Amino acid sequence: MAGSRFTRALAVLSLATVALAAPLTSINEANILERRAASDICSAKSNCIPFTINASWGSANPTGAGARGVILTNGTLPRSSTPNEGRRTGTPWSDGVPGLSQYAIKPGKSYMYRWTADEQGAYFYHSHYKGQIMDGLYGAIFISPADGGEEGPFFSVDSSAVDKLKLADAKNEPLFVSDWSKYTFDEFYAIEQAGNVDIACADSIIINGIGSQYCLSQDQITAMSAPRIANLTGGKGYTKKACLPADTVATQGNYTRNLAAIPADVFDVCTPSKNKNYTLSVSKIDGYAALTFINTGGFSLLKATIDNHRMIVYDYNGKWTTPQTVDQVAIGNGDRVSVFVKLDQPVADYQIRVSNNGLNQLISGFGVLSYKGSFGISASSVPAMSFGGVNLTTIVPFAPAKAAPFPAETVGQKADKTYFFNIQKLPNAGHAYEWSLQGNTGYSMNNDNGTPLLYKDPSTVLESDIILKTNMGQWIDIVMQTTGPIAQPHPIHKHANKFFVIGQGTGSFNWPTVAQAQAAIPSAFNLVNPPYVDGYTTLPGENTATWTVFRYKVEIAGAWFLHCHMQTHFSGGMAVAIMDGVDKWPTVPSDAGTSCQGSGTSNSTWNPSCYCPASCPANTGKGPDDTGSGNTSGGNNGSWKNGVWLGPNNPAGANNTSSSGSGYTPEQQTGSYSSNGNGVKSSSSNSTSSLQAYTGTASSSHVSLFTALALTVAALVL
């Protein structure tokens, strides 16, 4: 499989959780753990790099609409959490899932994660304790192939610019795109329970932790509404916040609701706010820029365009793919979609547009792709979609079903075992916010605080609706059917290893086996070179059910999650635990999670009694000497034209220090201070942290030298 082709390297993390609130520092610098120069690895002979990450409650105001509680990592947002992507060969206790692979981390305690970085790709790590990703626990990881390993699909993208593409890939810039709510997850979930609703209405869409709350007029909402919205809502149409009303039966279910318990600003009241938007600086001389869109939202499926620029998708959910040249990319929750952008336009600023990709709400967020030397928004800038996500011209969208892995992967031609799931509201529960992945039972968040399945003898655990068992080497089929009348798409993620997406269709899956379905409708299946990913969004449908089939080989023994990546659905029970490889069940070492650094800080010495190699010293390096150019474009003003939000004009001189394609400022690398939401520098509570937020310079000579990485908290109980 793919993992054997890449250098195996040990990555470790010492995580400390802190119950005290920390002061707000930067809210627009992402937690990026990525490719690093050879000189920055802790020693020439070592094969691991330690990082220490401190998680604490703090306050943030990313949209200018008012501060709320968030989980800060080393004093910043967005950042944080645990290894939940990629393979964990030999260390299944480093998956970061409380109740499955570890005990929840308590306040004031620490946990060290170790795992092998053996699969190239763009990944993302985050909390699996309830819905803490909505409070800011997330970050990016980039894994490069080993020196002399497989080449990416660069030649297929542009055979005349392979070196420039490699360099762009080495400096890949993560764009965290997500919905944002003024409520913490606990508050959000309490409102769902009090009102008996499933909330899918956001205050704003933010990019790398910043944005604004835009409010439409009633005329604009009406103009952007699809004709079927009137029927869907019983003639009501969207609310003044451009959301489906809380009593929309088709999406909420036919339950008794307590609408009076829902604050008006959740569904109905929109209060505009103005804040700077994220600016990505690029240089035309580079020829190409590489971006990775990462959906870290709670419930919004998203899509993105860049004015006047096409995108070339070359990596999808942890796997190089056959390149697709597109105008728009869809980004499901948990997705990582890496694209090349050819820098062939006149020097200027161009809007990055991120819109909701569903019927639940008309909403967008904005960023700026700014060429070095730009004086503002291009006068010839042409948007591809409106604020409501409506295409303004004929476009080519990214087609995930055609994302064939590059190089090709071999899928098993038959399955040894098949599981059938029926995604729906939890039957007979009477609660709109409770869900089932299996069809009859919801996975309870109370399991987060129990004894992890990994610590149990599989023979003592009964297989059930929410606990499945497999043996090593088996090929497993998972048939996902989504019940109508509104078959909502669901971004499904599998821990431990990737799966093949071998088939999908509309209607009910009425066959007892996948083989019989394949014989009946061969055009709906692909067993030649199907997508090979760790996450995939099921088909949507109106007035019909839909189905999707995943196939994977059991290669890594452990207790793993299969779940919907929408945090509201995941917390509402849309998950099952799979005990893969029960015939080769691992034994958890007595010191699992024990910090190899005595004090749990980045500059303490290694404890020689730990499993970690003695050759790994503390990581005291500051990263490449890469100060970046900064970016002083910004501004809060903007305008509408023909129903299209043109976004801020970003006049030069506004106070907007942000990352460039070449790196962040030295102050942000050391963590001593950085710019807050108002462009004002403030002290950090973790100035000695070894975790640097930077992209790092790179050249074609060391594109693949990134052989170790670090992760953050799996579960923060505060």
XYZ file of C-alpha atoms in Angstrom:
718
model
C 0.000 0.000 0.000
C 0.974 3.648 -0.246
C 2.526 3.879 3.207
C 5.450 1.629 2.309
C 6.735 4.074 -0.273
C 7.626 6.833 2.140
C 10.311 7.292 4.736
C 9.147 6.098 8.116
C 9.842 8.735 10.742
C 8.874 9.042 14.358
C 6.838 12.104 15.269
C 6.162 13.036 18.857
C 4.200 15.575 20.815
C 4.106 16.515 24.452
C 0.765 18.145 25.122
C -0.134 20.041 28.260
C -3.660 21.293 28.902
C -4.219 24.359 31.004
C -7.470 25.271 32.712
C -6.666 28.976 33.019
C -7.657 31.490 30.371
C -4.784 32.816 28.292
C -4.592 36.276 26.733
C -5.622 36.547 23.111
C -2.745 36.928 20.723
C -2.882 36.258 17.005
C -6.141 34.991 15.578
C -5.037 34.905 11.973
C -1.990 32.667 12.060
C -2.637 28.969 11.540
C -0.932 26.128 13.339
C 1.134 24.731 10.525
C 3.395 21.727 10.959
C 5.086 21.139 7.670
C 8.149 20.661 5.532
C 11.362 21.800 7.147
C 14.929 22.256 5.946
C 17.555 19.644 6.792
C 19.318 22.104 9.071
C 16.164 22.487 11.135
C 15.825 18.819 12.062
C 16.933 18.293 15.656
C 20.095 16.407 14.730
C 21.575 14.858 11.632
C 21.087 11.348 13.012
C 17.766 11.715 14.759
C 14.508 10.533 13.284
C 12.057 12.522 15.371
C 11.227 16.095 16.328
C 9.457 16.942 19.588
C 6.959 19.757 19.917
C 5.170 20.979 23.001
C 1.708 22.468 22.698
C -0.230 24.089 25.526
C -4.020 24.247 25.217
C -6.011 26.743 27.253
C -9.307 28.570 27.283
C -9.110 32.128 26.046
C -11.095 34.680 24.108
C -11.204 35.618 20.433
C -13.110 38.003 18.193
C -12.330 36.794 14.657
C -15.156 38.680 12.924
C -15.281 41.890 14.939
C -18.784 41.036 16.117
C -17.728 40.342 19.692
C -15.428 38.020 21.576
C -16.296 34.540 22.781
C -14.561 31.695 24.518
C -12.214 29.602 22.394
C -9.535 26.981 22.954
C -6.137 28.499 22.274
C -3.009 26.558 21.458
C 0.123 28.249 22.694
C -2.043 31.318 22.997
C -3.396 31.475 19.451
C -6.359 30.589 17.233
C -6.724 28.689 14.980
C -4.486 25.881 16.204
C -4.397 22.730 18.263
C -5.345 19.131 18.785
C -4.355 15.559 17.964
C -3.277 13.082 15.340
C -6.404 11.954 13.630
C -5.298 11.541 10.064
C -2.822 9.225 8.395
C -1.622 5.820 9.525
C -0.618 4.939 13.049
C 1.311 1.756 12.351
C 2.513 0.327 15.647
C 1.135 3.122 17.848
C -2.692 2.945 17.764
C -2.791 4.683 21.167
C -1.706 7.866 19.363
C -4.931 8.332 17.428
C -6.305 10.906 19.851
C -9.855 9.596 20.338
C -11.063 9.427 23.947
C -13.012 6.275 24.639
C -11.436 4.461 21.704
C -7.653 4.854 21.726
C -6.899 6.775 24.930
C -8.276 8.301 28.084
C -9.346 11.939 27.850
C -6.654 14.429 28.834
C -7.562 16.182 32.067
C -6.775 19.825 32.891
C -3.165 20.295 33.873
C -2.143 16.931 32.395
C -0.154 16.079 29.288
C -0.072 13.325 26.674
C 2.677 12.513 24.188
C 1.700 11.213 20.764
C 4.115 9.167 18.674
C 3.408 7.912 15.206
C 5.082 7.097 11.914
C 4.842 9.668 9.142
C 4.703 7.256 6.228
C 2.154 8.664 3.795
C 2.676 11.784 1.706
C -0.113 14.316 1.701
C -1.910 17.229 3.301
C -3.501 16.324 6.630
C -5.231 18.045 9.477
C -5.376 17.336 13.178
C -8.037 18.259 15.665
C -9.920 17.346 18.807
C -12.281 14.412 19.007
C -13.631 15.299 22.406
C -17.246 16.258 21.723
C -17.380 19.262 19.368
C -14.207 21.062 20.390
C -13.135 21.606 16.809
C -15.794 24.348 16.744
C -13.878 26.050 19.560
C -10.617 26.169 17.622
C -8.787 22.872 18.145
C -7.307 22.223 14.730
C -4.191 22.625 12.601
C -2.453 21.444 9.421
C 0.211 18.831 8.741
C 2.095 18.445 5.472
C 4.072 15.266 4.826
C 6.547 15.199 1.943
C 7.676 12.020 0.207
C 11.069 10.588 1.046
C 14.153 11.680 -0.864
C 14.324 9.653 -4.014
C 10.734 8.514 -3.547
C 7.807 8.858 -5.876
C 7.356 12.059 -7.802
C 4.053 13.866 -7.600
C 1.857 14.531 -10.644
C 3.814 17.694 -11.433
C 4.756 16.736 -14.982
C 1.088 16.202 -15.805
C 0.243 19.672 -14.485
C 2.861 21.597 -16.489
C 5.811 19.763 -18.002
C 7.618 23.063 -18.614
C 7.463 24.184 -14.965
C 8.109 21.074 -12.883
C 10.716 22.748 -10.667
C 8.414 25.699 -9.972
C 5.567 23.343 -9.113
C 7.775 21.417 -6.697
C 8.844 24.624 -5.028
C 5.233 25.811 -4.772
C 4.231 22.471 -3.258
C 7.041 22.781 -0.712
C 5.583 26.132 0.370
C 1.969 24.973 0.271
C -0.220 27.440 2.149
C -3.100 26.002 4.215
C -6.372 27.920 4.082
C -8.586 26.873 6.994
C -12.134 27.599 5.856
C -14.978 27.185 8.306
C -18.293 28.383 9.589
C -18.176 30.503 12.743
C -20.723 30.908 15.514
C -20.782 33.425 18.358
C -21.551 30.479 20.655
C -19.065 27.990 22.070
C -19.783 24.391 21.231
C -21.238 23.693 24.670
C -23.553 26.702 24.324
C -24.401 25.720 20.759
C -25.288 22.160 21.722
C -27.327 23.352 24.718
C -29.412 25.537 22.378
C -30.004 22.535 20.108
C -31.216 20.511 23.064
C -33.399 23.275 24.501
C -35.061 24.046 21.187
C -34.951 20.474 19.824
C -33.365 21.609 16.571
C -30.362 20.695 14.462
C -28.644 24.048 13.893
C -27.103 24.625 10.462
C -27.025 28.420 10.473
C -23.684 30.221 10.832
C -22.768 33.805 11.716
C -19.981 33.954 9.152
C -17.505 32.034 7.048
C -13.910 32.672 8.102
C -10.566 31.955 6.441
C -7.552 31.243 8.635
C -9.383 32.526 11.666
C -10.639 35.888 10.427
C -13.508 37.339 8.430
C -16.622 39.469 8.693
C -20.314 38.900 9.230
C -22.161 39.995 6.111
C -25.909 40.531 6.131
C -28.125 40.507 3.055
C -31.189 42.644 2.484
C -34.504 40.888 2.041
C -34.450 41.720 -1.676
C -31.011 40.157 -2.026
C -32.107 37.042 -0.144
C -35.156 36.700 -2.370
C -33.124 37.197 -5.541
C -30.597 34.532 -4.542
C -33.134 31.955 -3.330
C -33.627 28.861 -5.432
C -37.274 28.316 -6.487
C -37.538 25.104 -4.456
C -36.859 26.939 -1.186
C -40.453 28.178 -1.048
C -41.780 24.626 -1.248
C -39.198 23.352 1.203
C -40.174 25.949 3.805
C -43.920 25.933 3.268
C -43.797 29.306 1.552
C -41.784 31.063 4.263
C -38.474 31.259 2.429
C -35.190 32.014 4.146
C -35.004 33.917 7.425
C -33.470 37.400 7.670
C -30.190 35.647 8.418
C -30.613 33.822 5.081
C -31.109 30.438 6.787
C -33.776 27.785 6.512
C -36.229 28.429 9.382
C -35.844 26.390 12.555
C -39.218 24.697 11.939
C -38.426 23.411 8.427
C -39.786 19.869 8.699
C -37.894 18.519 5.672
C -34.549 19.196 7.354
C -35.393 19.286 11.068
C -37.756 16.333 11.144
C -41.342 16.158 12.316
C -40.617 16.755 16.003
C -42.060 18.941 18.712
C -39.872 22.029 19.011
C -39.486 24.767 21.578
C -38.746 27.738 19.327
C -38.978 30.151 22.248
C -35.834 28.571 23.728
C -33.763 29.494 20.668
C -32.063 32.915 20.781
C -33.226 35.096 17.907
C -29.700 35.548 16.562
C -29.294 31.822 15.908
C -31.636 31.663 12.897
C -33.326 35.005 12.389
C -31.266 38.070 13.323
C -28.159 39.046 11.377
C -25.915 41.765 12.804
C -23.213 42.866 10.360
C -19.620 43.219 11.508
C -16.490 44.461 9.811
C -13.069 42.942 10.160
C -10.117 42.411 7.900
C -10.077 39.351 5.662
C -7.186 36.966 5.235
C -4.604 37.985 2.646
C -2.347 35.507 0.904
C 0.666 37.188 -0.730
C 2.149 35.641 -3.859
C 4.856 36.626 -6.317
C 4.280 36.452 -10.045
C 7.896 35.446 -10.577
C 7.181 32.129 -8.812
C 4.880 31.066 -11.640
C 2.653 28.982 -9.370
C 1.285 29.046 -5.835
C 0.038 25.976 -3.964
C -2.898 26.182 -1.560
C -4.684 23.589 0.527
C -8.286 24.297 1.444
C -9.126 22.616 4.772
C -12.718 22.643 6.002
C -12.558 22.903 9.792
C -16.192 23.930 10.165
C -18.874 22.597 12.428
C -21.567 21.861 9.840
C -21.161 23.830 6.591
C -20.123 22.116 3.383
C -18.186 24.731 1.436
C -16.950 25.590 -2.052
C -14.291 28.032 -3.197
C -13.288 30.064 -6.242
C -10.575 32.629 -6.961
C -11.459 35.523 -9.251
C -9.748 35.283 -12.666
C -7.833 32.149 -11.670
C -8.408 28.503 -12.389
C -7.162 25.855 -9.959
C -5.448 22.526 -10.579
C -6.372 19.922 -7.958
C -3.416 17.610 -7.365
C -3.897 16.227 -3.840
C -7.186 15.192 -2.259
C -7.668 13.989 1.308
C -4.165 12.717 1.793
C -3.399 11.364 -1.662
C -1.882 12.710 -4.869
C -4.478 12.571 -7.619
C -4.587 12.754 -11.365
C -4.726 16.545 -11.877
C -8.054 18.234 -12.546
C -8.163 21.810 -13.862
C -11.237 23.424 -12.340
C -12.901 26.759 -11.583
C -14.379 25.700 -8.256
C -13.534 23.209 -5.516
C -16.028 21.640 -3.107
C -14.657 21.202 0.418
C -16.555 18.881 2.722
C -15.978 18.995 6.471
C -12.589 17.471 7.172
C -11.539 17.660 3.516
C -8.106 18.823 2.405
C -8.044 19.863 -1.247
C -4.631 20.953 -2.541
C -4.494 23.078 -5.685
C -1.951 24.827 -7.850
C -2.826 28.352 -8.953
C -1.015 29.672 -12.024
C 0.144 33.220 -11.308
C -0.424 34.613 -14.784
C -2.744 37.551 -14.110
C -1.862 41.269 -13.957
C -0.348 42.339 -10.625
C -3.335 43.159 -8.390
C -5.558 41.688 -5.670
C -8.125 38.990 -6.475
C -10.964 37.810 -4.264
C -10.894 34.316 -2.780
C -14.561 33.426 -2.350
C -15.774 30.680 -0.031
C -19.484 29.984 -0.098
C -21.832 27.575 1.613
C -22.489 24.556 -0.594
C -25.950 23.615 0.607
C -29.551 24.766 0.819
C -29.353 25.496 4.538
C -27.990 29.056 4.197
C -26.905 31.797 1.808
C -23.519 32.867 3.150
C -19.955 33.528 2.004
C -16.562 34.484 3.353
C -13.706 36.218 1.587
C -9.961 36.335 1.362
C -7.493 37.999 -0.960
C -4.901 36.563 -3.316
C -2.486 39.494 -3.495
C 0.320 39.712 -6.038
C 3.521 41.321 -4.780
C 3.430 44.981 -5.791
C -0.372 45.154 -5.884
C -2.176 48.435 -5.220
C -5.647 46.943 -4.762
C -8.436 44.865 -6.260
C -8.112 44.261 -9.974
C -10.447 46.404 -12.044
C -10.978 43.423 -14.339
C -11.698 40.943 -11.544
C -14.528 38.595 -12.526
C -16.266 36.478 -9.856
C -17.289 32.937 -10.742
C -20.038 32.702 -8.116
C -22.319 35.001 -6.152
C -22.505 35.549 -2.395
C -25.173 32.862 -2.293
C -22.936 30.378 -4.093
C -24.785 30.603 -7.409
C -22.533 30.154 -10.431
C -22.360 33.337 -12.495
C -20.912 31.664 -15.540
C -20.326 28.182 -16.883
C -17.740 26.598 -14.622
C -15.867 23.321 -14.265
C -16.226 22.038 -10.694
C -13.873 19.622 -8.990
C -15.169 16.055 -9.361
C -14.156 14.009 -6.278
C -15.466 10.798 -7.864
C -12.846 11.218 -10.607
C -9.972 11.891 -8.206
C -7.985 8.835 -9.264
C -4.940 8.296 -7.022
C -1.548 9.084 -8.493
C 0.158 6.711 -8.869
C -2.612 4.158 -9.206
C -3.605 1.982 -6.249
C -4.915 -1.574 -6.475
C -8.323 -2.172 -4.950
C -9.536 -5.614 -3.883
C -12.008 -7.004 -6.384
C -14.243 -8.607 -3.771
C -15.067 -8.120 -0.119
C -14.775 -10.538 2.779
C -17.354 -8.735 4.889
C -20.029 -6.083 4.252
C -21.622 -3.597 6.645
C -24.816 -1.752 5.735
C -25.473 1.680 7.239
C -28.559 3.847 6.959
C -27.772 7.476 7.829
C -30.761 9.207 9.392
C -32.080 11.034 12.418
C -31.930 8.679 15.384
C -35.189 6.688 15.196
C -37.685 7.007 18.047
C -35.498 9.472 19.957
C -37.732 12.447 19.307
C -34.702 14.725 19.000
C -33.783 16.625 15.850
C -30.139 16.908 16.938
C -29.541 13.153 17.413
C -28.247 11.099 14.509
C -27.361 7.522 13.642
C -24.718 6.349 11.205
C -25.712 2.711 11.472
C -29.440 3.402 11.315
C -30.722 2.260 14.707
C -28.286 3.435 17.378
C -26.361 6.633 18.016
C -22.815 6.753 19.365
C -22.918 8.473 22.758
C -20.508 11.273 23.681
C -20.527 9.762 27.188
C -18.162 7.125 25.800
C -15.491 9.829 25.659
C -14.988 9.484 29.399
C -15.019 5.696 29.580
C -12.363 3.004 29.343
C -10.910 3.056 25.803
C -11.770 0.103 23.595
C -8.092 -0.273 22.757
C -7.423 -1.154 26.397
C -9.934 -4.019 26.353
C -9.631 -7.647 25.302
C -11.653 -7.854 22.042
C -13.086 -11.210 23.128
C -14.842 -9.442 26.008
C -16.420 -6.797 23.766
C -19.661 -7.705 22.061
C -20.152 -6.635 18.457
C -23.146 -4.330 18.138
C -24.703 -1.589 16.027
C -21.937 0.813 17.032
C -19.003 -1.563 17.636
C -17.806 -3.593 14.641
C -15.020 -6.187 14.438
C -12.719 -7.239 11.608
C -9.675 -9.457 11.123
C -6.321 -8.470 9.635
C -6.097 -8.767 5.861
C -9.843 -8.694 5.243
C -11.393 -6.470 2.598
C -14.395 -4.652 4.062
C -17.301 -3.065 2.202
C -19.233 -0.254 3.855
C -22.514 0.620 2.159
C -23.751 4.067 3.178
C -27.395 4.813 2.419
C -28.888 8.195 3.277
C -32.611 8.276 3.889
C -34.777 10.873 2.083
C -36.856 12.906 1.471
C -33.885 15.259 1.804
C -30.803 13.052 1.544
C -28.351 15.445 3.106
C -24.712 14.874 2.084
C -22.447 13.702 4.904
C -18.622 13.950 4.941
C -17.566 10.529 6.238
C -14.095 9.961 7.687
C -12.295 6.698 8.523
C -9.423 6.632 10.997
C -6.198 4.612 10.634
C -6.172 3.968 6.899
C -7.681 5.192 3.655
C -10.547 3.594 1.754
C -11.543 3.295 -1.892
C -14.769 4.934 -3.072
C -15.934 2.212 -5.448
C -19.549 3.151 -6.138
C -22.425 5.559 -5.637
C -25.935 6.128 -6.884
C -29.446 7.393 -6.178
C -32.404 5.489 -4.826
C -32.308 2.642 -2.331
C -29.507 0.087 -2.251
C -31.618 -3.048 -2.711
C -28.914 -5.665 -3.185
C -27.623 -8.056 -0.501
C -24.031 -7.687 -1.730
C -21.973 -5.116 -3.597
C -21.101 -7.740 -6.193
C -24.789 -8.134 -7.076
C -25.238 -4.371 -7.275
C -22.207 -4.155 -9.528
C -23.646 -6.803 -11.824
C -26.977 -4.969 -11.994
C -25.603 -1.451 -12.592
C -21.923 -1.719 -13.586
C -21.776 1.950 -14.624
C -22.230 2.989 -10.974
C -19.005 1.270 -9.890
C -15.294 1.757 -10.421
C -12.877 -0.969 -9.361
C -10.080 0.068 -11.718
C -8.635 3.202 -10.106
C -11.241 4.719 -7.755
C -10.539 7.557 -5.291
C -8.342 6.432 -2.394
C -8.970 8.793 0.511
C -9.569 9.026 4.259
C -12.727 11.085 3.846
C -15.517 11.419 1.305
C -18.866 13.177 1.143
C -21.891 11.027 0.334
C -24.234 11.950 -2.491
C -27.013 14.471 -1.827
C -30.543 13.879 -2.977
C -33.978 15.494 -2.967
C -37.080 13.314 -2.777
C -34.887 10.234 -2.958
C -32.369 8.233 -0.991
C -28.723 7.973 -2.090
C -25.958 5.466 -1.493
C -22.157 5.338 -1.509
C -19.867 2.304 -1.168
C -16.432 2.363 0.494
C -13.978 -0.562 0.424
C -10.857 -0.854 2.570
C -8.312 -3.460 3.583
C -7.720 -4.114 7.283
C -4.024 -3.352 7.721
C -3.663 -1.634 11.085
C -5.015 -3.231 14.260
C -6.708 -0.884 16.691
C -9.930 0.831 17.739
C -10.869 3.340 15.055
C -13.663 5.786 14.397
C -15.855 5.890 11.303
C -17.880 9.067 11.606
C -19.498 12.077 9.993
C -17.136 15.053 10.109
C -19.919 17.572 10.691
C -19.394 18.298 14.358
C -23.116 18.665 15.062
C -23.815 15.265 13.507
C -20.760 13.614 15.064
C -21.701 14.908 18.510
C -25.277 13.880 17.835
C -24.250 10.226 17.452
C -23.266 9.759 13.800
C -20.328 7.442 14.425
C -19.368 3.810 14.935
C -16.247 2.234 16.430
C -14.432 -0.341 14.326
C -12.121 -2.772 16.107
C -9.910 -3.595 13.146
C -7.639 -6.628 13.352
C -9.007 -8.210 16.521
C -6.971 -11.331 15.681
C -3.784 -9.256 15.974
C -4.865 -6.948 18.778
C -2.080 -4.685 20.051
C -0.987 -4.419 23.662
C -0.959 -0.868 24.966
C 2.371 -0.116 26.659
C 2.253 0.945 30.282
C 3.843 4.303 29.443
C 1.529 5.161 26.537
C 1.151 8.916 26.409
C 3.923 9.505 28.917
C 5.979 12.551 28.078
C 9.555 11.713 27.158
C 10.538 15.176 28.258
C 10.570 15.339 32.006
C 8.757 18.631 32.453
C 6.577 18.373 29.391
C 8.103 21.537 27.959
C 9.925 21.995 24.703
C 13.330 22.726 26.223
C 13.522 19.932 28.775
C 15.747 16.906 28.247
C 14.559 13.510 27.086
C 13.803 10.903 29.704
C 16.046 7.973 28.673
C 13.576 5.464 30.120
C 11.012 6.436 27.492
C 10.509 4.551 24.266
C 11.538 7.643 22.310
C 15.018 7.362 20.754
C 17.745 8.779 22.962
C 19.130 10.579 19.911
C 16.187 12.990 19.943
C 17.171 16.129 21.835
C 14.814 18.931 22.667
C 13.751 20.914 19.623
C 15.316 24.288 20.244
C 15.566 25.389 16.640
C 13.658 28.432 15.477
C 12.967 27.147 11.999
C 14.353 28.508 8.730
C 15.541 32.089 8.722
C 12.465 33.215 6.894
C 11.084 36.559 7.903
C 8.539 36.781 5.134
C 7.520 39.962 3.481
C 4.395 40.648 5.481
C 1.449 42.314 3.850
C 0.074 45.718 4.580
C -3.055 45.445 2.512
C -6.324 45.389 4.340
C -9.407 47.502 4.795
C -13.004 47.027 5.757
C -14.921 48.659 2.977
C -16.603 46.773 0.183
C -19.479 46.953 -2.236
C -22.174 45.076 -4.124
C -22.530 45.002 -7.882
C -25.340 43.250 -9.727
C -26.083 41.111 -6.697
C -22.447 40.114 -6.220
C -20.421 41.078 -3.164
C -17.175 42.467 -4.520
C -15.502 42.282 -1.117
C -13.169 44.710 0.598
C -11.123 46.955 -1.663
C -8.075 46.495 0.554
C -6.482 49.926 0.177
C -2.756 49.938 0.763
C -1.611 51.018 4.177
C -4.380 49.391 6.224
C -3.228 47.539 9.309
C -3.195 43.913 8.191
C -0.088 41.916 8.923
C -0.594 38.452 7.492
C 1.331 35.507 6.172
C 2.911 35.624 2.790
C 3.774 32.746 0.543
C 7.281 32.740 1.957
C 6.623 32.724 5.673
C 5.547 34.582 8.760
C 7.307 37.264 10.750
C 10.100 36.293 13.189
C 7.997 37.379 16.151
C 5.297 34.885 15.194
C 7.913 32.161 14.735
C 9.167 32.479 18.284
C 5.721 32.993 19.758
C 6.822 36.049 21.722
C 4.235 38.367 20.231
C 2.105 38.739 17.154
C -0.652 40.799 15.633
C -4.145 40.512 17.045
C -7.423 41.043 15.224
C -6.928 44.807 15.268
C -3.350 44.701 14.085
C -2.046 45.490 17.576
C 0.865 43.518 18.970
C 0.310 41.857 22.301
C 2.323 39.564 24.550
C 1.930 35.791 24.360
C 1.652 33.597 27.412
C 3.860 30.946 25.852
C 6.843 32.839 24.520
C 9.214 29.886 24.935
C 7.105 27.416 23.006
C 8.961 25.369 20.446
C 5.989 25.304 18.096
C 6.541 27.868 15.386
C 3.781 29.031 13.048
C 5.537 29.306 9.710
C 5.515 27.893 6.224
C 9.273 27.796 5.874
C 11.376 28.435 2.824
C 12.125 25.447 0.674
C 13.914 24.622 -2.530
C 13.795 21.692 -4.864
C 16.867 20.305 -3.125
C 15.001 19.567 0.093
C 11.370 19.338 -0.859
C 11.161 15.832 0.603
C 13.239 16.324 3.748
C 10.243 16.702 6.033
C 10.497 13.447 7.970
C 8.868 14.285 11.268
C 5.927 16.288 12.525
C 4.001 17.101 15.656
C 0.394 17.016 16.734
C -1.644 18.591 19.493
C -4.423 17.772 21.923
C -6.790 14.891 21.461
C -9.186 15.802 24.209
C -9.307 18.890 26.356
C -11.601 18.696 29.362
C -12.037 22.133 30.865
